[in-house]
PDB file of C-alpha atoms in Angstrom:
ATOM      1  CA  MET A   1      67.880 165.342  90.437  1.00 44.00           C
ATOM      2  CA  SER A   2      68.887 169.096  90.383  1.00 46.00           C
ATOM      3  CA  THR A   3      67.509 171.319  87.887  1.00 64.00           C
ATOM      4  CA  MET A   4      69.766 174.161  88.732  1.00 81.00           C
ATOM      5  CA  ALA A   5      73.048 174.619  86.682  1.00 88.00           C
ATOM      6  CA  ASP A   6      76.547 174.149  88.211  1.00 91.00           C
ATOM      7  CA  VAL A   7      78.601 177.380  88.806  1.00 92.00           C
ATOM      8  CA  PRO A   8      82.310 177.244  88.294  1.00 91.00           C
ATOM      9  CA  LEU A   9      83.947 178.849  91.489  1.00 92.00           C
ATOM     10  CA  LEU A  10      87.475 179.298  92.623  1.00 90.00           C
ATOM     11  CA  VAL A  11      87.760 177.247  95.594  1.00 92.00           C
ATOM     12  CA  ILE A  12      90.495 178.682  97.994  1.00 92.00           C
ATOM     13  CA  SER A  13      91.919 176.866 101.111  1.00 91.00           C
ATOM     14  CA  PRO A  14      95.136 177.093 102.997  1.00 86.00           C
ATOM     15  CA  TYR A  15      96.374 173.976 100.955  1.00 80.00           C
ATOM     16  CA  THR A  16      94.998 174.122  97.584  1.00 82.00           C
ATOM     17  CA  SER A  17      93.298 176.475  95.105  1.00 84.00           C
ATOM     18  CA  SER A  18      91.283 175.247  91.965  1.00 87.00           C
ATOM     19  CA  GLU A  19      88.170 175.721  89.953  1.00 88.00           C
ATOM     20  CA  ARG A  20      85.220 173.722  90.924  1.00 90.00           C
ATOM     21  CA  ARG A  21      81.735 173.474  89.895  1.00 91.00           C
ATOM     22  CA  ILE A  22      79.038 174.036  92.659  1.00 93.00           C
ATOM     23  CA  ASN A  23      75.355 173.356  92.323  1.00 94.00           C
ATOM     24  CA  PRO A  24      73.286 176.186  94.218  1.00 94.00           C
ATOM     25  CA  SER A  25      70.708 173.552  95.245  1.00 94.00           C
ATOM     26  CA  TRP A  26      73.545 171.979  97.618  1.00 95.00           C
ATOM     27  CA  THR A  27      72.830 172.286 101.276  1.00 96.00           C
ATOM     28  CA  ILE A  28      75.904 173.910 103.291  1.00 96.00           C
ATOM     29  CA  ALA A  29      76.257 170.411 104.629  1.00 95.00           C
ATOM     30  CA  GLN A  30      76.428 168.774 101.403  1.00 95.00           C
ATOM     31  CA  LEU A  31      78.841 171.493 100.270  1.00 96.00           C
ATOM     32  CA  LYS A  32      81.293 170.736 103.052  1.00 95.00           C
ATOM     33  CA  ALA A  33      81.084 167.098 102.533  1.00 95.00           C
ATOM     34  CA  LYS A  34      82.059 167.641  98.825  1.00 94.00           C
ATOM     35  CA  MET A  35      84.880 169.985  99.764  1.00 94.00           C
ATOM     36  CA  GLU A  36      86.393 167.522 102.079  1.00 93.00           C
ATOM     37  CA  PRO A  37      88.260 165.310  99.434  1.00 90.00           C
ATOM     38  CA  VAL A  38      89.168 168.686  97.613  1.00 89.00           C
ATOM     39  CA  THR A  39      90.813 170.503 100.622  1.00 89.00           C
ATOM     40  CA  GLY A  40      91.559 167.790 103.148  1.00 89.00           C
ATOM     41  CA  ILE A  41      89.632 169.697 105.783  1.00 92.00           C
ATOM     42  CA  PRO A  42      86.833 167.613 107.781  1.00 93.00           C
ATOM     43  CA  PRO A  43      83.472 169.336 107.258  1.00 94.00           C
ATOM     44  CA  SER A  44      83.037 170.178 111.006  1.00 93.00           C
ATOM     45  CA  TYR A  45      86.369 172.256 110.967  1.00 94.00           C
ATOM     46  CA  GLN A  46      85.464 174.044 107.497  1.00 94.00           C
ATOM     47  CA  GLN A  47      84.516 177.851 107.874  1.00 95.00           C
ATOM     48  CA  LEU A  48      83.057 178.809 104.603  1.00 96.00           C
ATOM     49  CA  SER A  49      82.841 182.503 102.952  1.00 94.00           C
ATOM     50  CA  TYR A  50      81.897 183.565  99.762  1.00 95.00           C
ATOM     51  CA  ILE A  51      83.612 186.407  97.790  1.00 93.00           C
ATOM     52  CA  PRO A  52      81.755 187.867  94.744  1.00 91.00           C
ATOM     53  CA  ILE A  53      83.539 188.998  91.717  1.00 86.00           C
ATOM     54  CA  ASN A  54      85.149 192.510  91.941  1.00 81.00           C
ATOM     55  CA  SER A  55      84.444 192.679  95.510  1.00 80.00           C
ATOM     56  CA  GLN A  56      86.633 192.931  98.775  1.00 78.00           C
ATOM     57  CA  SER A  57      83.755 191.802 101.043  1.00 87.00           C
ATOM     58  CA  SER A  58      82.567 188.327 101.893  1.00 90.00           C
ATOM     59  CA  THR A  59      79.567 186.684 102.938  1.00 92.00           C
ATOM     60  CA  SER A  60      79.687 183.877 105.912  1.00 93.00           C
ATOM     61  CA  LEU A  61      78.010 180.755 104.922  1.00 94.00           C
ATOM     62  CA  GLU A  62      78.113 179.560 108.564  1.00 93.00           C
ATOM     63  CA  VAL A  63      74.374 179.030 109.396  1.00 94.00           C
ATOM     64  CA  THR A  64      72.849 177.136 112.306  1.00 93.00           C
ATOM     65  CA  ASP A  65      70.880 174.702 110.144  1.00 95.00           C
ATOM     66  CA  GLN A  66      73.425 173.502 107.814  1.00 95.00           C
ATOM     67  CA  GLU A  67      71.399 170.195 106.800  1.00 95.00           C
ATOM     68  CA  THR A  68      68.430 172.134 104.933  1.00 95.00           C
ATOM     69  CA  THR A  69      69.980 175.789 104.137  1.00 95.00           C
ATOM     70  CA  THR A  70      70.790 175.790 100.388  1.00 95.00           C
ATOM     71  CA  LEU A  71      73.362 177.902  98.852  1.00 95.00           C
ATOM     72  CA  SER A  72      70.727 179.396  96.705  1.00 93.00           C
ATOM     73  CA  SER A  73      68.773 180.708  99.593  1.00 94.00           C
ATOM     74  CA  LEU A  74      71.562 182.683 101.037  1.00 93.00           C
ATOM     75  CA  LEU A  75      73.025 184.183  97.875  1.00 92.00           C
ATOM     76  CA  HIS A  76      73.183 184.302  94.121  1.00 91.00           C
ATOM     77  CA  LEU A  77      76.372 182.408  92.819  1.00 93.00           C
ATOM     78  CA  GLU A  78      78.465 184.128  90.046  1.00 91.00           C
ATOM     79  CA  LYS A  79      80.763 182.343  87.655  1.00 90.00           C
ATOM     80  CA  GLY A  80      84.477 182.917  88.904  1.00 87.00           C
ATOM     81  CA  ALA A  81      83.680 184.170  92.281  1.00 91.00           C
ATOM     82  CA  GLU A  82      85.569 182.855  95.334  1.00 93.00           C
ATOM     83  CA  LEU A  83      84.742 180.134  97.733  1.00 94.00           C
ATOM     84  CA  LYS A  84      87.025 180.451 100.787  1.00 94.00           C
ATOM     85  CA  ILE A  85      87.361 177.588 103.168  1.00 95.00           C
ATOM     86  CA  ALA A  86      89.383 178.204 106.351  1.00 94.00           C
ATOM     87  CA  ASP A  87      90.616 175.438 108.629  1.00 93.00           C
ATOM     88  CA  THR A  88      89.662 175.887 112.289  1.00 92.00           C
ATOM     89  CA  ARG A  89      91.639 172.912 113.639  1.00 90.00           C
ATOM     90  CA  PRO A  90      94.400 173.577 115.967  1.00 88.00           C
ATOM     91  CA  PRO A  91      97.797 173.644 114.463  1.00 79.00           C
ATOM     92  CA  GLY A  92      98.887 170.588 116.300  1.00 74.00           C
ATOM     93  CA  ALA A  93      96.005 168.447 114.774  1.00 72.00           C
ATOM     94  CA  VAL A  94      96.792 169.515 111.143  1.00 72.00           C
ATOM     95  CA  GLU A  95      99.250 167.419 109.118  1.00 67.00           C
ATOM     96  CA  ASN A  96     101.938 169.238 107.312  1.00 61.00           C
ATOM     97  CA  TYR A  97     101.881 167.845 103.632  1.00 57.00           C
ATOM     98  CA  THR A  98     103.921 170.546 102.177  1.00 58.00           C
ATOM     99  CA  ASP A  99     107.042 170.297 104.167  1.00 56.00           C
ATOM    100  CA  VAL A 100     109.166 167.553 102.208  1.00 57.00           C
ATOM    101  CA  SER A 101     112.359 168.468 104.149  1.00 58.00           C
ATOM    102  CA  ALA A 102     112.019 165.263 106.272  1.00 57.00           C
ATOM    103  CA  VAL A 103     111.003 163.025 103.310  1.00 60.00           C
ATOM    104  CA  GLU A 104     113.639 160.527 102.291  1.00 65.00           C
ATOM    105  CA  LYS A 105     114.274 160.875  98.611  1.00 65.00           C
ATOM    106  CA  TYR A 106     115.500 158.294  96.258  1.00 66.00           C
ATOM    107  CA  GLU A 107     118.339 159.274  94.024  1.00 67.00           C
ATOM    108  CA  MET A 108     119.143 157.169  91.234  1.00 68.00           C
ATOM    109  CA  PRO A 109     122.995 156.389  90.567  1.00 71.00           C
ATOM    110  CA  ILE A 110     124.457 157.891  87.518  1.00 61.00           C
ATOM    111  CA  GLU A 111     125.631 154.179  86.426  1.00 68.00           C
ATOM    112  CA  GLN A 112     122.058 152.910  86.672  1.00 74.00           C
ATOM    113  CA  TYR A 113     120.593 155.970  84.659  1.00 69.00           C
ATOM    114  CA  GLU A 114     123.102 155.563  81.889  1.00 68.00           C
ATOM    115  CA  ALA A 115     122.234 151.768  81.564  1.00 75.00           C
ATOM    116  CA  LEU A 116     118.610 152.633  81.069  1.00 75.00           C
ATOM    117  CA  PRO A 117     117.416 152.105  77.352  1.00 73.00           C
ATOM    118  CA  SER A 118     115.090 154.415  75.569  1.00 69.00           C
ATOM    119  CA  THR A 119     115.969 157.508  77.567  1.00 71.00           C
ATOM    120  CA  VAL A 120     116.974 160.898  76.248  1.00 66.00           C
ATOM    121  CA  LEU A 121     120.523 160.222  77.338  1.00 68.00           C
ATOM    122  CA  SER A 122     120.708 156.815  75.511  1.00 74.00           C
ATOM    123  CA  TRP A 123     119.397 158.755  72.279  1.00 72.00           C
ATOM    124  CA  LYS A 124     122.085 161.408  72.681  1.00 69.00           C
ATOM    125  CA  LYS A 125     124.750 158.718  73.209  1.00 70.00           C
ATOM    126  CA  GLN A 126     123.834 157.219  69.829  1.00 71.00           C
ATOM    127  CA  LYS A 127     123.889 160.410  68.037  1.00 65.00           C
ATOM    128  CA  GLN A 128     126.886 161.746  69.861  1.00 64.00           C
ATOM    129  CA  LEU A 129     125.095 164.903  71.059  1.00 60.00           C
ATOM    130  CA  GLY A 130     125.601 166.898  74.022  1.00 60.00           C
ATOM    131  CA  ARG A 131     127.755 165.412  76.726  1.00 58.00           C
ATOM    132  CA  PHE A 132     128.697 162.567  74.289  1.00 65.00           C
ATOM    133  CA  ASP A 133     129.999 165.130  71.638  1.00 65.00           C
ATOM    134  CA  PRO A 134     133.809 164.068  71.338  1.00 66.00           C
ATOM    135  CA  ASP A 135     134.716 167.877  71.321  1.00 61.00           C
ATOM    136  CA  LEU A 136     133.150 168.522  74.557  1.00 61.00           C
ATOM    137  CA  SER A 137     135.367 169.557  77.313  1.00 63.00           C
ATOM    138  CA  ARG A 138     135.418 167.431  80.536  1.00 67.00           C
ATOM    139  CA  ARG A 139     134.078 170.293  82.720  1.00 64.00           C
ATOM    140  CA  GLU A 140     131.134 170.546  80.214  1.00 68.00           C
ATOM    141  CA  ARG A 141     130.562 166.877  80.089  1.00 68.00           C
ATOM    142  CA  GLU A 142     130.329 166.682  84.140  1.00 74.00           C
ATOM    143  CA  LYS A 143     127.984 169.781  84.160  1.00 76.00           C
ATOM    144  CA  LEU A 144     125.520 167.879  81.754  1.00 76.00           C
ATOM    145  CA  ASP A 145     126.129 164.610  83.667  1.00 78.00           C
ATOM    146  CA  ALA A 146     124.759 166.264  86.778  1.00 81.00           C
ATOM    147  CA  GLN A 147     121.854 167.825  85.027  1.00 84.00           C
ATOM    148  CA  TYR A 148     120.600 164.636  83.391  1.00 86.00           C
ATOM    149  CA  LEU A 149     120.852 162.992  86.732  1.00 86.00           C
ATOM    150  CA  GLU A 150     118.744 165.700  88.497  1.00 87.00           C
ATOM    151  CA  VAL A 151     116.114 165.101  85.486  1.00 89.00           C
ATOM    152  CA  ALA A 152     116.083 161.320  86.101  1.00 88.00           C
ATOM    153  CA  ASN A 153     115.778 161.823  90.039  1.00 87.00           C
ATOM    154  CA  ALA A 154     112.911 164.279  89.680  1.00 88.00           C
ATOM    155  CA  GLY A 155     110.971 161.745  87.483  1.00 91.00           C
ATOM    156  CA  ILE A 156     110.919 164.355  84.654  1.00 93.00           C
ATOM    157  CA  GLU A 157     109.787 162.669  81.323  1.00 93.00           C
ATOM    158  CA  ILE A 158     107.984 163.550  78.286  1.00 93.00           C
ATOM    159  CA  GLY A 159     104.428 163.266  78.628  1.00 93.00           C
ATOM    160  CA  LYS A 160     104.014 163.789  82.319  1.00 94.00           C
ATOM    161  CA  ARG A 161     101.870 166.451  84.036  1.00 94.00           C
ATOM    162  CA  CYS A 162     104.073 168.919  86.073  1.00 93.00           C
ATOM    163  CA  ARG A 163     103.826 172.224  88.017  1.00 92.00           C
ATOM    164  CA  VAL A 164     106.255 174.987  87.415  1.00 91.00           C
ATOM    165  CA  GLY A 165     107.184 177.475  89.996  1.00 79.00           C
ATOM    166  CA  GLY A 166     106.017 175.640  92.980  1.00 62.00           C
ATOM    167  CA  ALA A 167     102.632 176.405  94.845  1.00 54.00           C
ATOM    168  CA  ASP A 168     103.050 180.167  94.610  1.00 52.00           C
ATOM    169  CA  GLY A 169     103.480 180.277  90.682  1.00 61.00           C
ATOM    170  CA  ASP A 170     101.331 177.251  90.100  1.00 75.00           C
ATOM    171  CA  ARG A 171     101.738 177.102  86.354  1.00 89.00           C
ATOM    172  CA  ARG A 172     100.662 173.637  85.337  1.00 92.00           C
ATOM    173  CA  GLY A 173     100.948 171.594  82.036  1.00 93.00           C
ATOM    174  CA  VAL A 174     102.668 168.809  80.355  1.00 95.00           C
ATOM    175  CA  ILE A 175     106.269 168.041  79.691  1.00 96.00           C
ATOM    176  CA  LYS A 176     106.780 168.090  75.979  1.00 96.00           C
ATOM    177  CA  PHE A 177     110.688 168.174  75.737  1.00 95.00           C
ATOM    178  CA  VAL A 178     113.887 167.401  77.833  1.00 93.00           C
ATOM    179  CA  GLY A 179     117.309 168.002  76.574  1.00 89.00           C
ATOM    180  CA  GLU A 180     119.654 170.653  75.405  1.00 88.00           C
ATOM    181  CA  VAL A 181     118.664 173.781  73.050  1.00 89.00           C
ATOM    182  CA  ASP A 182     121.463 175.312  71.361  1.00 83.00           C
ATOM    183  CA  GLU A 183     119.226 178.339  70.645  1.00 84.00           C
ATOM    184  CA  LEU A 184     118.897 179.236  74.239  1.00 84.00           C
ATOM    185  CA  GLY A 185     121.593 180.898  76.255  1.00 75.00           C
ATOM    186  CA  GLY A 186     123.484 179.408  79.151  1.00 74.00           C
ATOM    187  CA  GLY A 187     123.559 175.784  77.539  1.00 79.00           C
ATOM    188  CA  GLY A 188     122.618 172.676  79.649  1.00 84.00           C
ATOM    189  CA  VAL A 189     119.369 170.683  80.129  1.00 90.00           C
ATOM    190  CA  TRP A 190     116.165 172.490  79.677  1.00 93.00           C
ATOM    191  CA  VAL A 191     112.449 171.134  80.331  1.00 95.00           C
ATOM    192  CA  GLY A 192     109.933 172.297  77.462  1.00 95.00           C
ATOM    193  CA  VAL A 193     106.510 172.441  79.082  1.00 96.00           C
ATOM    194  CA  GLU A 194     103.063 173.185  77.282  1.00 96.00           C
ATOM    195  CA  TYR A 195     101.111 175.042  79.737  1.00 94.00           C
ATOM    196  CA  ASP A 196      97.278 174.592  80.513  1.00 92.00           C
ATOM    197  CA  GLU A 197      96.851 178.321  80.163  1.00 91.00           C
ATOM    198  CA  PRO A 198      98.662 181.126  78.040  1.00 91.00           C
ATOM    199  CA  VAL A 199     101.138 181.937  80.770  1.00 90.00           C
ATOM    200  CA  GLY A 200     104.162 181.000  78.853  1.00 92.00           C
ATOM    201  CA  LYS A 201     106.664 183.052  76.585  1.00 91.00           C
ATOM    202  CA  ASN A 202     106.543 181.005  73.226  1.00 94.00           C
ATOM    203  CA  ASP A 203     104.835 178.219  71.247  1.00 94.00           C
ATOM    204  CA  GLY A 204     107.601 175.721  71.557  1.00 94.00           C
ATOM    205  CA  THR A 205     109.737 177.596  69.026  1.00 93.00           C
ATOM    206  CA  VAL A 206     113.118 179.203  69.942  1.00 91.00           C
ATOM    207  CA  ARG A 207     114.698 181.601  67.410  1.00 88.00           C
ATOM    208  CA  GLY A 208     112.837 180.176  64.512  1.00 89.00           C
ATOM    209  CA  LYS A 209     113.600 176.383  65.572  1.00 90.00           C
ATOM    210  CA  LYS A 210     110.513 174.371  66.411  1.00 93.00           C
ATOM    211  CA  VAL A 211     111.466 172.271  69.493  1.00 93.00           C
ATOM    212  CA  PHE A 212     107.924 170.825  70.570  1.00 95.00           C
ATOM    213  CA  GLU A 213     104.426 171.262  69.363  1.00 93.00           C
ATOM    214  CA  CYS A 214     102.359 173.484  71.431  1.00 91.00           C
ATOM    215  CA  ARG A 215      98.618 174.477  71.239  1.00 89.00           C
ATOM    216  CA  GLY A 216      99.381 178.126  70.517  1.00 87.00           C
ATOM    217  CA  SER A 217     101.476 181.300  71.222  1.00 89.00           C
ATOM    218  CA  ASN A 218     102.413 181.773  75.007  1.00 90.00           C
ATOM    219  CA  PHE A 219     101.310 178.357  75.935  1.00 94.00           C
ATOM    220  CA  GLY A 220     104.950 177.044  75.876  1.00 95.00           C
ATOM    221  CA  GLY A 221     108.031 177.584  77.879  1.00 94.00           C
ATOM    222  CA  PHE A 222     111.571 176.515  78.707  1.00 94.00           C
ATOM    223  CA  VAL A 223     112.721 176.146  82.211  1.00 93.00           C
ATOM    224  CA  ARG A 224     115.327 174.354  84.401  1.00 91.00           C
ATOM    225  CA  ALA A 225     114.640 170.975  85.949  1.00 90.00           C
ATOM    226  CA  ALA A 226     114.940 172.537  89.399  1.00 88.00           C
ATOM    227  CA  ARG A 227     111.727 174.593  88.941  1.00 89.00           C
ATOM    228  CA  VAL A 228     109.658 171.412  87.546  1.00 92.00           C
ATOM    229  CA  GLU A 229     107.607 169.476  90.025  1.00 92.00           C
ATOM    230  CA  VAL A 230     106.074 166.182  88.405  1.00 92.00           C
ATOM    231  CA  GLY A 231     102.785 165.091  89.672  1.00 89.00           C
ATOM    232  CA  ASP A 232      99.061 164.450  88.964  1.00 87.00           C
ATOM    233  CA  PHE A 233      98.196 168.096  88.771  1.00 86.00           C
ATOM    234  CA  PRO A 234      94.709 168.466  87.284  1.00 85.00           C
ATOM    235  CA  GLU A 235      94.374 171.059  84.459  1.00 81.00           C
ATOM    236  CA  LYS A 236      93.483 174.366  85.555  1.00 67.00           C
ATOM    237  CA  SER A 237      90.396 175.578  83.695  1.00 56.00           C
ATOM    238  CA  LEU A 238      87.027 177.193  84.537  1.00 43.00           C
ATOM    239  CA  GLU A 239      85.547 175.000  81.751  1.00 46.00           C
ATOM    240  CA  ASP A 240      86.447 171.768  83.631  1.00 45.00           C
ATOM    241  CA  ASP A 241      83.605 169.366  83.452  1.00 41.00           C
ATOM    242  CA  GLU A 242      84.456 167.438  86.522  1.00 42.00           C
ATOM    243  CA  GLU A 243      81.742 166.958  88.997  1.00 38.00           C
ATOM    244  CA  ILE A 244      82.378 166.845  92.606  1.00 34.00           C
TER     245      ILE A 244
END
């Protein structure tokens, strides 16, 4: 049993970036084995380097005896420092999991979505709101139809984990609201997200109207469905107690 405390590091690979707790007593071989499920890179093809906080220089962790050489014998781990993991496999041997252009996508017919109970759409139908407002023009009604269908096909539902802005932006959180917000300009369907970090623009309130509950200021935001990716995205936090 290790007597050394884990140190949270930012693990960066070509396919992922996340905070992970690393124990200084691990050998290089143990570290690589634990990083395989995190990065998807087999240990024999991992090339490790360590970059301290506020430094541009890196320290290579590639040593001859990886089975007995520990991290603590090579360097002093700092909280928030970077552990970079390069993939040395030839390009043809690497599966491309980020290109979804060839993936067949299921699109729910509008008639099927409209028949579902307990959806935002069915609630608005009961209340005659949004597209079901009798005073709404045909063009506005068709626009809302298309946006709600986009929401349904993307699997966007209240309570689901999501990522906003794609892999580049990578703002993660929980969906707290789906629908129209009269106080926001542009009309149409908005997705309200409570972010894991204070990277939003509000607390779920728009011009004095509380749309959804949020943990605090700058943790909330409203975005269009096209920018929301639903998935099992872990919460981004240096205080994550997850063990690897």
